mmCIF file with all atom_site columns, C-alpha atoms in Angstrom:
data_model
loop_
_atom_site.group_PDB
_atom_site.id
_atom_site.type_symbol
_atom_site.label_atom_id
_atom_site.label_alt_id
_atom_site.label_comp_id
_atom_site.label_asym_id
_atom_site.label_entity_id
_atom_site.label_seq_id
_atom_site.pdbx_PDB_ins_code
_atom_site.Cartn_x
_atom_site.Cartn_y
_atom_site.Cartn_z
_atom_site.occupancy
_atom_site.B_iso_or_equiv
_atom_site.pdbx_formal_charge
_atom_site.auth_seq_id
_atom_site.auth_comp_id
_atom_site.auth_asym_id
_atom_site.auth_atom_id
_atom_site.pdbx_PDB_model_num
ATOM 1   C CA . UNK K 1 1   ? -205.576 -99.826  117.893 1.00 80.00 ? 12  UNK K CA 1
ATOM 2   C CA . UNK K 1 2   ? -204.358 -101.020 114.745 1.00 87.00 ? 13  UNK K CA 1
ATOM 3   C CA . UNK K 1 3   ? -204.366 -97.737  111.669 1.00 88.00 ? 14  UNK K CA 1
ATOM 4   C CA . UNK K 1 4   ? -204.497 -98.987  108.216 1.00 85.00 ? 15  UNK K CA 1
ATOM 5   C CA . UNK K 1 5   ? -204.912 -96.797  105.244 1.00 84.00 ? 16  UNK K CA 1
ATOM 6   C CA . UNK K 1 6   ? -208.658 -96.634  104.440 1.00 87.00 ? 17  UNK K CA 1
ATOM 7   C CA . UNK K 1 7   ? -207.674 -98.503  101.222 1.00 88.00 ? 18  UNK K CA 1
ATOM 8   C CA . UNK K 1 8   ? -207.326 -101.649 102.966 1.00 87.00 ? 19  UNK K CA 1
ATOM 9   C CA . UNK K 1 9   ? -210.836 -103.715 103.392 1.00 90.00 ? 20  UNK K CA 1
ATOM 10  C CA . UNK K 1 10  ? -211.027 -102.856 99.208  1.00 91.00 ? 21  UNK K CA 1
ATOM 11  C CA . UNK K 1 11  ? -207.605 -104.444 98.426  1.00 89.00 ? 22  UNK K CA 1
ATOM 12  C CA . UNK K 1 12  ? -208.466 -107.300 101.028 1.00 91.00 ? 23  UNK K CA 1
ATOM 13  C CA . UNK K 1 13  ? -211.718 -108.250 98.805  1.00 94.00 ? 24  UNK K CA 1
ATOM 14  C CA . UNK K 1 14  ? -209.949 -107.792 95.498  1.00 93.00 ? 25  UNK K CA 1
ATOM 15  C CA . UNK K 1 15  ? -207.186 -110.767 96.656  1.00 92.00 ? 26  UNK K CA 1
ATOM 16  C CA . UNK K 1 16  ? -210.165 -112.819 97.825  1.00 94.00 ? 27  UNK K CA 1
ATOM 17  C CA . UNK K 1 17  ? -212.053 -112.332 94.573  1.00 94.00 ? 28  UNK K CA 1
ATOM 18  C CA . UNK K 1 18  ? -208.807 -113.205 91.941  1.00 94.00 ? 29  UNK K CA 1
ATOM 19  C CA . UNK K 1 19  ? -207.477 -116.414 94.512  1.00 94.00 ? 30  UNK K CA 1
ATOM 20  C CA . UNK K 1 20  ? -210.788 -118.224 95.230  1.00 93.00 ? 31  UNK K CA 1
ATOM 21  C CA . UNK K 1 21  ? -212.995 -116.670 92.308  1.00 89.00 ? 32  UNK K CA 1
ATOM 22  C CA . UNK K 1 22  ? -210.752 -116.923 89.926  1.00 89.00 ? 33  UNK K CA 1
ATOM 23  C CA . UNK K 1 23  ? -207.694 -119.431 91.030  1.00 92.00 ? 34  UNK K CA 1
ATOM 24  C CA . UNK K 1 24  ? -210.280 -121.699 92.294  1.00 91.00 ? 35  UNK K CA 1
ATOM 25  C CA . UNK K 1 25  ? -208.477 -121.799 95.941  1.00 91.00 ? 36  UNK K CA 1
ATOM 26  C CA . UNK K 1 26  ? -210.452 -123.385 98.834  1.00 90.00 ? 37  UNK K CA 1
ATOM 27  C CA . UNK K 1 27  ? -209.101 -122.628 101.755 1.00 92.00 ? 38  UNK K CA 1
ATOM 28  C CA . UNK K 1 28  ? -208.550 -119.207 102.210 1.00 93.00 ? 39  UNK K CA 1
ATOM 29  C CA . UNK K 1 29  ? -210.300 -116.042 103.916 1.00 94.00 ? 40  UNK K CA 1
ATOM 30  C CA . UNK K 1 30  ? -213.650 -114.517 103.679 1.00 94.00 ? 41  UNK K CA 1
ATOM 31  C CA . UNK K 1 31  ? -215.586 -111.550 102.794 1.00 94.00 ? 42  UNK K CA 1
ATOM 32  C CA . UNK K 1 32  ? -217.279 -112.041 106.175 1.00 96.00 ? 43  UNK K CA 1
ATOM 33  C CA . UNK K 1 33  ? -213.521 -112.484 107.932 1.00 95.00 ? 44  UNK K CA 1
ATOM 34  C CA . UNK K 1 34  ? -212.442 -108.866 106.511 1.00 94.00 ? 45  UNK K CA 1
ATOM 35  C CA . UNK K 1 35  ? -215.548 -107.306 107.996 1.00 94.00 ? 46  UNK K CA 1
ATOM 36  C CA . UNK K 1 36  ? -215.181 -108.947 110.991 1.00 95.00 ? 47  UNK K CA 1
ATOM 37  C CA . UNK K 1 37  ? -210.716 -108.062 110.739 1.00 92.00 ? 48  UNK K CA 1
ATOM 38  C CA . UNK K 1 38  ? -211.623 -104.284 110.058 1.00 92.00 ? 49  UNK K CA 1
ATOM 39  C CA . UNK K 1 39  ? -214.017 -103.539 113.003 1.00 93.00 ? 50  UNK K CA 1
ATOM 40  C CA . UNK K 1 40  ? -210.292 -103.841 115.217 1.00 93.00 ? 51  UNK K CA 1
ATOM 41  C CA . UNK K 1 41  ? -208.766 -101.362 112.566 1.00 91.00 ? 52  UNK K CA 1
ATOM 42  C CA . UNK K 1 42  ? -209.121 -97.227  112.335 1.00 91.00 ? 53  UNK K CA 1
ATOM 43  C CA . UNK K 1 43  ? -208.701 -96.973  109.085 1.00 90.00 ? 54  UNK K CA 1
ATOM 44  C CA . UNK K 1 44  ? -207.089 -93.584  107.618 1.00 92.00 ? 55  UNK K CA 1
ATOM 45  C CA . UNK K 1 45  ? -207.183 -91.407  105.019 1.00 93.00 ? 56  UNK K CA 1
ATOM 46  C CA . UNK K 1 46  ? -203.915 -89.881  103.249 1.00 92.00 ? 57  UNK K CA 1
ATOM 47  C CA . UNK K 1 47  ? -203.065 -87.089  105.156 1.00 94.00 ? 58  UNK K CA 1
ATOM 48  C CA . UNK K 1 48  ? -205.679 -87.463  107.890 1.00 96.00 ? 59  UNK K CA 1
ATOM 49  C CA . UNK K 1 49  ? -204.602 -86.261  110.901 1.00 96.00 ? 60  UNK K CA 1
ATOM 50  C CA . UNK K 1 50  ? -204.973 -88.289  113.823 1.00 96.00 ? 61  UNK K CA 1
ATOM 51  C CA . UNK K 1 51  ? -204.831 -87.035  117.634 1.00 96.00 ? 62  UNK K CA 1
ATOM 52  C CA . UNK K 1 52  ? -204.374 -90.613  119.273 1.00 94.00 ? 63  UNK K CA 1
ATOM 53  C CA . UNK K 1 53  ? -203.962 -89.551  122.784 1.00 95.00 ? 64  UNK K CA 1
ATOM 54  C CA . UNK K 1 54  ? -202.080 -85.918  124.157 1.00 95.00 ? 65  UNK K CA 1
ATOM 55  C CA . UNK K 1 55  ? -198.873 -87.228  123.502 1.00 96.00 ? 66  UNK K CA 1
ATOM 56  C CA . UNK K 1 56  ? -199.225 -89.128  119.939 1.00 96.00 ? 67  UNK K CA 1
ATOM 57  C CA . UNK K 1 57  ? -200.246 -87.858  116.380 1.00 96.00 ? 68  UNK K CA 1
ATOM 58  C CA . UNK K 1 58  ? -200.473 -90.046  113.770 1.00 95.00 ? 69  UNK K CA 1
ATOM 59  C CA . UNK K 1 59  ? -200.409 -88.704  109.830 1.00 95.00 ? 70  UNK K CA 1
ATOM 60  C CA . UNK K 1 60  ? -200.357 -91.491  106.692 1.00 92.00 ? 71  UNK K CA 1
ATOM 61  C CA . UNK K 1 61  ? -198.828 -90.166  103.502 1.00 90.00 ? 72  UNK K CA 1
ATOM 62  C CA . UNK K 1 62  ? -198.852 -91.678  99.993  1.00 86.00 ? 73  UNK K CA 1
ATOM 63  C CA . UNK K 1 63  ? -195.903 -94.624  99.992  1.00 82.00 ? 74  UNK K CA 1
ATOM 64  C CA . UNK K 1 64  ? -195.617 -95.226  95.836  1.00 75.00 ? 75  UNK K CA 1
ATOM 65  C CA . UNK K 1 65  ? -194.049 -98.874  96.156  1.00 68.00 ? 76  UNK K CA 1
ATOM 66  C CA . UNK K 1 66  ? -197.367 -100.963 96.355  1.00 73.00 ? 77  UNK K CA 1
ATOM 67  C CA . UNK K 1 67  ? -201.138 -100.015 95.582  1.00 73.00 ? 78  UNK K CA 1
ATOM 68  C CA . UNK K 1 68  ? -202.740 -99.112  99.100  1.00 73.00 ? 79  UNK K CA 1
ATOM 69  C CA . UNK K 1 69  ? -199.177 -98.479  100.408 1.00 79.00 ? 80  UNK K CA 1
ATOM 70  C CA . UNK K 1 70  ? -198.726 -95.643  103.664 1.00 85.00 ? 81  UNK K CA 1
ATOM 71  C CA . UNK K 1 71  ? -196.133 -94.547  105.352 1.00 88.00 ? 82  UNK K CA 1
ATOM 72  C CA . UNK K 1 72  ? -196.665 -92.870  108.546 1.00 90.00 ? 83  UNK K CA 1
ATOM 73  C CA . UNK K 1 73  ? -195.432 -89.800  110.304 1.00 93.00 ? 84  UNK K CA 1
ATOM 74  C CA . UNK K 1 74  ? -195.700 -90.769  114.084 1.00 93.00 ? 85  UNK K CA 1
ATOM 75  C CA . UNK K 1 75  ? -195.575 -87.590  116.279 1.00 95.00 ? 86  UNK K CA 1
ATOM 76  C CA . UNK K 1 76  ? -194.842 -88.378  120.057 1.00 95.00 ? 87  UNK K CA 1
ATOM 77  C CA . UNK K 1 77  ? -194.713 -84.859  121.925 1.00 93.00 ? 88  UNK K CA 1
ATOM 78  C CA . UNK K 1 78  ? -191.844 -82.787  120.188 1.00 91.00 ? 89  UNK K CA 1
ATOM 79  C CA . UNK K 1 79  ? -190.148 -85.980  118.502 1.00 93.00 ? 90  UNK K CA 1
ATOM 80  C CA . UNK K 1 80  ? -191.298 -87.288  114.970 1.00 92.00 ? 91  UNK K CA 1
ATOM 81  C CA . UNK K 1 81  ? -190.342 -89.788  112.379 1.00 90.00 ? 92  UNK K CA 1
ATOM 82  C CA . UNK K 1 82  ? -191.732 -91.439  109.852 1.00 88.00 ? 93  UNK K CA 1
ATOM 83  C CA . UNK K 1 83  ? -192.611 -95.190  109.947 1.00 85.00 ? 94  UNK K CA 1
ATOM 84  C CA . UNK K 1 84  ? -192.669 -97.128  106.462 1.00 80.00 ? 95  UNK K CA 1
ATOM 85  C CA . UNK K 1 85  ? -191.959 -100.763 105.014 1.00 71.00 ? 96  UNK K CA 1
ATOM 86  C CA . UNK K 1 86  ? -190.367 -100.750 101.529 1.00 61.00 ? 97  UNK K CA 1
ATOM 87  C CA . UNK K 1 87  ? -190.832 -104.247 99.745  1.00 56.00 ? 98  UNK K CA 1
ATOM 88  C CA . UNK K 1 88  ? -189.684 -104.074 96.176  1.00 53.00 ? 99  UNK K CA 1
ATOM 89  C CA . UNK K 1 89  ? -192.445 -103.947 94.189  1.00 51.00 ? 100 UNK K CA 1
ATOM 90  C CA . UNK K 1 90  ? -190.263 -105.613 91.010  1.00 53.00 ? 101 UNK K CA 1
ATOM 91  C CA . UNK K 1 91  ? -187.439 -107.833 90.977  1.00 53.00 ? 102 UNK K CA 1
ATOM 92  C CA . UNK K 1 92  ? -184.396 -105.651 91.612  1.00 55.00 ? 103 UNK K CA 1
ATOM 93  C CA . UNK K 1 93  ? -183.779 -102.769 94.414  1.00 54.00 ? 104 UNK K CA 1
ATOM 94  C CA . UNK K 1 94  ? -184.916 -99.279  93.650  1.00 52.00 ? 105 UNK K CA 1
ATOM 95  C CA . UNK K 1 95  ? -187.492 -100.391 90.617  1.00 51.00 ? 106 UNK K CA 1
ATOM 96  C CA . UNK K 1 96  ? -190.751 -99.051  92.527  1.00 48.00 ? 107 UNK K CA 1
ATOM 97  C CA . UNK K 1 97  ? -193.966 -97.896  91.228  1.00 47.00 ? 108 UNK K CA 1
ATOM 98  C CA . UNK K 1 98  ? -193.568 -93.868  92.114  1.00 50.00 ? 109 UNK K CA 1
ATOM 99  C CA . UNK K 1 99  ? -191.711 -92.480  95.048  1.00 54.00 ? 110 UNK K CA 1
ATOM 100 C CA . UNK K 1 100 ? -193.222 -91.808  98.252  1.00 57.00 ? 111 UNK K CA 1
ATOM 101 C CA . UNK K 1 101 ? -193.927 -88.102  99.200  1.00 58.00 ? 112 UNK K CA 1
ATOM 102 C CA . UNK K 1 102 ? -194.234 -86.263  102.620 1.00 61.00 ? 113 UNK K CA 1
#
């Protein structure tokens, strides 16, 4: 399955609304399409746990560089890390919105 922070379908409707309500754009996604995208998603709350299987644990934590922004502590047995994908939210490195917290 695909986890997404539980954000995500909100966000998704927002972009639709500005770029076709508002920019006038004609080919571009749906309201239907993102309810028919997030029935293949689990989306997660901050700091929900989730037991994926015995093995894998799956935890999403606050990012800070984009609105709706997770990072993800991936637990496989007794290894862990934490997953994330920084884009710069303004024009040079290191200017972000808040820091990410675990």
């Amino acid at each position: 399955p695909l986890f997404r922070s539980a954000i995500c379908p909100i966000l998704l409707e927002d972009y639709r609304k500005i770029t076709v309500d508002k920019k006038g754009e004609t080919n571009f996604f749906t309201s239907a399409m993102i309810k028919t995208c997030m029935k293949k998603v689990v989306a997660v709350n901050l700091h929900q746990t989730v037991q994926v299987d015995d093995e894998l644990e799956i935890k999403p934590y606050y990012a800070g560089h984009v609105l709706g922004a997770a990072m993800f502590q991936i637990k496989v047995g007794f290894q862990s890390f934490v997953y994330t994908v920084r884009r710069w939210a303004g024009t040079s490195p290191g200017e972000f919105f808040h820091i990410g917290r675990l």
